[in-house]
Amino acid sequence: MGLFGRRRGVPGGAVVFATAVALLQIVFLVHPTSAQQSNGAPRVVPAEGYCSMYGICANRSDGKVLNCVNATKAVKPDTLFSTRIQSLCPTITGDVCCTVDQFDTLHQQVQQAVPFLVGCPACLRNFLNLFCEMSCSPNQSLFINVTSAKQVKNITTVDGIDYYITSNYGEELYNSCKEVKFGTLNTRAMDFLGGGAKTYKEWFAFLGRQANPNEPGSPYLITYRPDLSDSSGVKPLNTTIYSCGDPSLGCSCGDCPSSSVCMGSLSPQSKTETSCSVKMGSLKAECLDFSLVVVYIVFLCAILLWGLLYRSRGRTGFPSQTKPPKNADDKSNNNGNVPENSAQVPKAASSSIVQTYMSTFFRRHGVFVTRHPLLVLCASLLVPILLCIGLIRFKVETRPEKLWVSPGSQTAYEKQYFDSHLAPFYRIEQLVLATSASDQLEAPTIVNDNNFKLLFQIQKKIDDLRANYSGSTVSLADICLKPLSTDCATQSVLQYFQLDPKKHDDLGIDHAKFCFEHYSSEETCLSTFQSPIDPSTILGGFPGSNFTEASAFVITYPVNNKVETTGQENGKAMAWERAYINLVKEEILPMVLAQNLTLSFSSESSIKDELNRESTADAITIVISYIVMFAYISFTLGDRPSRLWALFVSSKVLLGLSGVVLVMLSVLGSMGFFSAVGVKSTLIIMEVIPFLVLAVGVDNMCILVHAVKRQPDGIVLEERISNALVEVGPSITLASLAEVLAFSVSAINPMPATRAFSMFAAMAVLLDFVLQVTAFVALIVYDFRRAEDGRIDCVPCARLKSSTVAGDNGGHQRLHFVARYMKDFHGPILGYRPVKFIVIAVFVGLAFASIAMSTRLQPGLEQKIVLPRDSYLQGYFDDLQKYMKVGPPLYFVVKNFNYSSASENTNQICSINQCNSNSLLNEIARQSLSPETSYIAKPAASWLDDFLIWMSPEAFGCCRKFVNGNYCPPDDQPPCCQLDQDSGSCSSNGACNNCTTCFLHSDLHNGRPSTTQFREKLPWFLDALPSSDCSKGGKGAYSTSLDHSGYENGIIQASAFRTYHTPLNKQTDYVNSLRAARDFSSQMSKDLQMEIFPYSVFHIFFEQYLSVWKTAIMNICVCLGAVFVVCFVVTSSLWASAIILIVLAMIVLDLMGVMAVLGIQLNAISIVNLVMSIGIAVEFCVHITHAFMIGIGDRENRVRQALSTMGASVFSGITLTKLVGVIVLRFAKSEVFVVYYFQMYLALVLIGFLHGLIFLPLC
């Protein structure tokens, strides 16, 4: 997100230490052998004990002091002055080349640099020595040469000098400071004190540049010169440089990673390849793939050898489960001569006790329903209708954190803890303007005057926008994030002009380009809320760090967020966001397009609003899908009479419609029941469960109707109904119970969306089963009576003449085309031994291939998929991935930080000098050195480090107090200076001349405050405004970084340290970054014996993917286990139950393999579909298996019977019904329907059909 570069604006302290160069006002002593140079400056022959400049002679127009060109002998200071000099410059002893005024200027200016460097004493000491030597060294003339002078009021002043240093001195000085961090902005101090210099030459060139009037920097040019030959008489400065790893002035590991004491700390995480591979010549295969191939080859060889042995023994088929009867009648059956209209009724000898009981029950039940259809119909409908009353409390859960995250999950707790103890992450409103690339050329730069003017026009419209909320108007200023309670923390390139178009007209675009490189070191580049604006957060599409070639502007408006309890806390913000989106669509977008630019945009509530729109966008598509399925159901349930008029009687439109109504009643009854007990529904439930229950219901309807049709017409309807129920009732019960138990057991899943789906599905399938064997059977009774009376379907009060339907009464007896195909062609073909071998080899091979492919499934759910295809967020997410150069903020939260002097917690956390080498912040800095594995881009901003530095006596401009003990602000803040409202400058008024530092060195113990000192000064720090004189003030930067409540007891309940993730462009990046942060926090908690956890705004949505494989496997295994148990209890056949289990597992494996091939990710939606696939797959397997078990004759004959009866019903029912319904989903507007419903459902139907009707009969 665009504001991921900063959570809280950091006001003030962005003034470069180039202003410290203004302290370099040193006297120039004219050596007896001096001569005049061509530029007007005297040329001095270097000599020990002589100065090049001495004293302050004048001031520039902007008030900066100018040194005198004065070659004189070094002066001996008095004792007090000497003591003062050595307190800041311990290397300067004896004579000096500076006056008291010069030293006061030096002291005043270096205080701006101290807060940046005091955390690394070696760097600070080296840096101060550089300017102490230049200002006060008694041998100044040896390495300082005045090269330019100018007259100010007839006084010759210094306008330029050469400062000679050795290359080694420059390198070592730079190396001691290059890694020092400025934690407030998660960046290097070198970005502020050196303009982001990468070498010592760049750094010194930055420090030495001459500032324009009213700009920070040196009043004269300082040119740092490298080594010269000895003949020049110059002796380049080469004083002692302290290494940042020097034990006496040790820096932290974060500021000095190369220090020897840091080598034993936690090493950066590395990606280790856990998978192995096998090389075969030039080919390389994963060990799993290779193992599967080997096992598959062995399997093929085994079944081939078994087939050959079986054939050599003279056998002609696979062993049947039941020995063929030996009487003459059974012999005929062995040859397949079973009457076409024979009904399969299980015999007691071949049935289990449970099946025998169910057969008895269903026979009696069939008789009862036939005799009392109205009573059964009314009584059975009463239950779901009563349950539907619960729909009064029906609610849909749309909040993602309530759908995909368990209330007891770790991230849910961490988010609640962060929000309640610190502050909720701000709301983000964002615009992305970009140039368009042509076919052959890259996108041109967006940095030009016309685009800046357009941006000012857009900004004005945003500022003028007013929204209505409960009768009051809401503007951006009313809701925006204000770090200092005055200006909005808008992140925009316009901030380099302080959002003022007049400044843009005056300074031009060159000023913006200048700020791209010096955003952290120029006051003129500061934002309206006094914070530097990192160009990488407001620009996009630039190569490397070449910001001027950026092809996109990223404008972000952070808005205050509040913890929601009633849902109305953010009402004003949401009202403004809706108005903002309308404004962008209606006014801003045309403006941008007219300038040949592209625009994408988003608000905090955009995703929720678009998801709600998506839920209704495909309502018509879903309805059409159900209508098509209903039409097919009505067609497949009816007969195919030879006469057209007879079709009006034999059709089953009313029966099919009634069956669909029963399915809808079962779904509504399930929703009503759970709504009544307070369980919210979800969009997945409303979209998937009707599809699931309709699949199961249609299958059962086809099976029941076809079973009744197979009964002889010569027997009464009562007997036909009871016989049909005896034949198919047990298999319907078996399938339904297996599905109900599978869904019920999977409800143990902690993920709310999956758990709710499983509960709703279990209840819906159970209600559907009850209605199928009661209400639908009663409807079958009425329908068959209607047909036998010659009454017209849908108009039962009308009757056709008996001659019209004569000759079609035997329609029920003729096998349907599908049944004839199954019996006469499909079954016999599967009986051929080569076909059996090929089918088994292919299906087992597909299972093995699917195992290999399923390991390549990627966790995640692309945001673009769940949105409508025409959503404006589609382009926004594309632009984020294309242009964003920063990742989301990452906070490491420390619980119960004990700051008392008796505790080691402070040193275990901080990262300045004297902190533990393996402290939390040092280890975070170390992790940032390996961003490709840790996903941490920068060291962490630390309120604790800045607080300790702010309190330090070295930071003499920070923690100060008046004589009465009250807090005294820095000299550049009121009341210490007089603020000019027009210019914004603050002129010293002497009000704080008597202020002193809060502590002396002797007041602190090893540089650390006591418990009382910590407790008393922490509020001062958090209320201190950052400014040039003290950049470490905590107001704004750390206002929400720690929990103030109860801190007086020595414990800070919550403390956050902010860093940033690297740019996360893929779902796997988010998952891996969360895993890496978790692993790091866990290790640090263990090492430091403190409770530490990571927090980022996206963590709560991606935690599910850390264990998504575990969740998927657990759900699948539990469901399969439940199905196996039910099958074994009902059939009492271990073999049949095992076969069903194996085929179901193969179906699920193949579906996962197809997911990997199609690039479908593993997430809650796909897990729901996998669980649902087991329920639908049961329909493909159980009915055919049951029909085979109760069949008559040898194995081959029973296979044909099962295929011609149940196989035909399964094909006509679930397979074709789902196919015609699924195909319609291909035209859905939402990609989620196309991917997770059309593609997965289509694959499921085809895989289930192939396994159920081709592979299963051979098992």
CSV table of C-alpha atoms in Angstrom, one decimal, residues 876-884 1065:
chain,number,residue,atom,x,y,z
A,876,TYR,CA,-5.7,-1.0,-8.9
A,877,PHE,CA,-4.2,-4.3,-7.9
A,878,ASP,CA,-2.3,-4.5,-11.2
A,879,ASP,CA,-0.8,-1.1,-10.6
A,880,LEU,CA,0.2,-2.0,-7.1
A,881,GLN,CA,2.1,-5.0,-8.3
A,882,LYS,CA,3.6,-3.0,-11.1
A,883,TYR,CA,4.6,0.2,-9.4
A,884,MET,CA,4.9,-0.2,-5.6
A,1065,ASN,CA,3.9,-9.1,-5.0
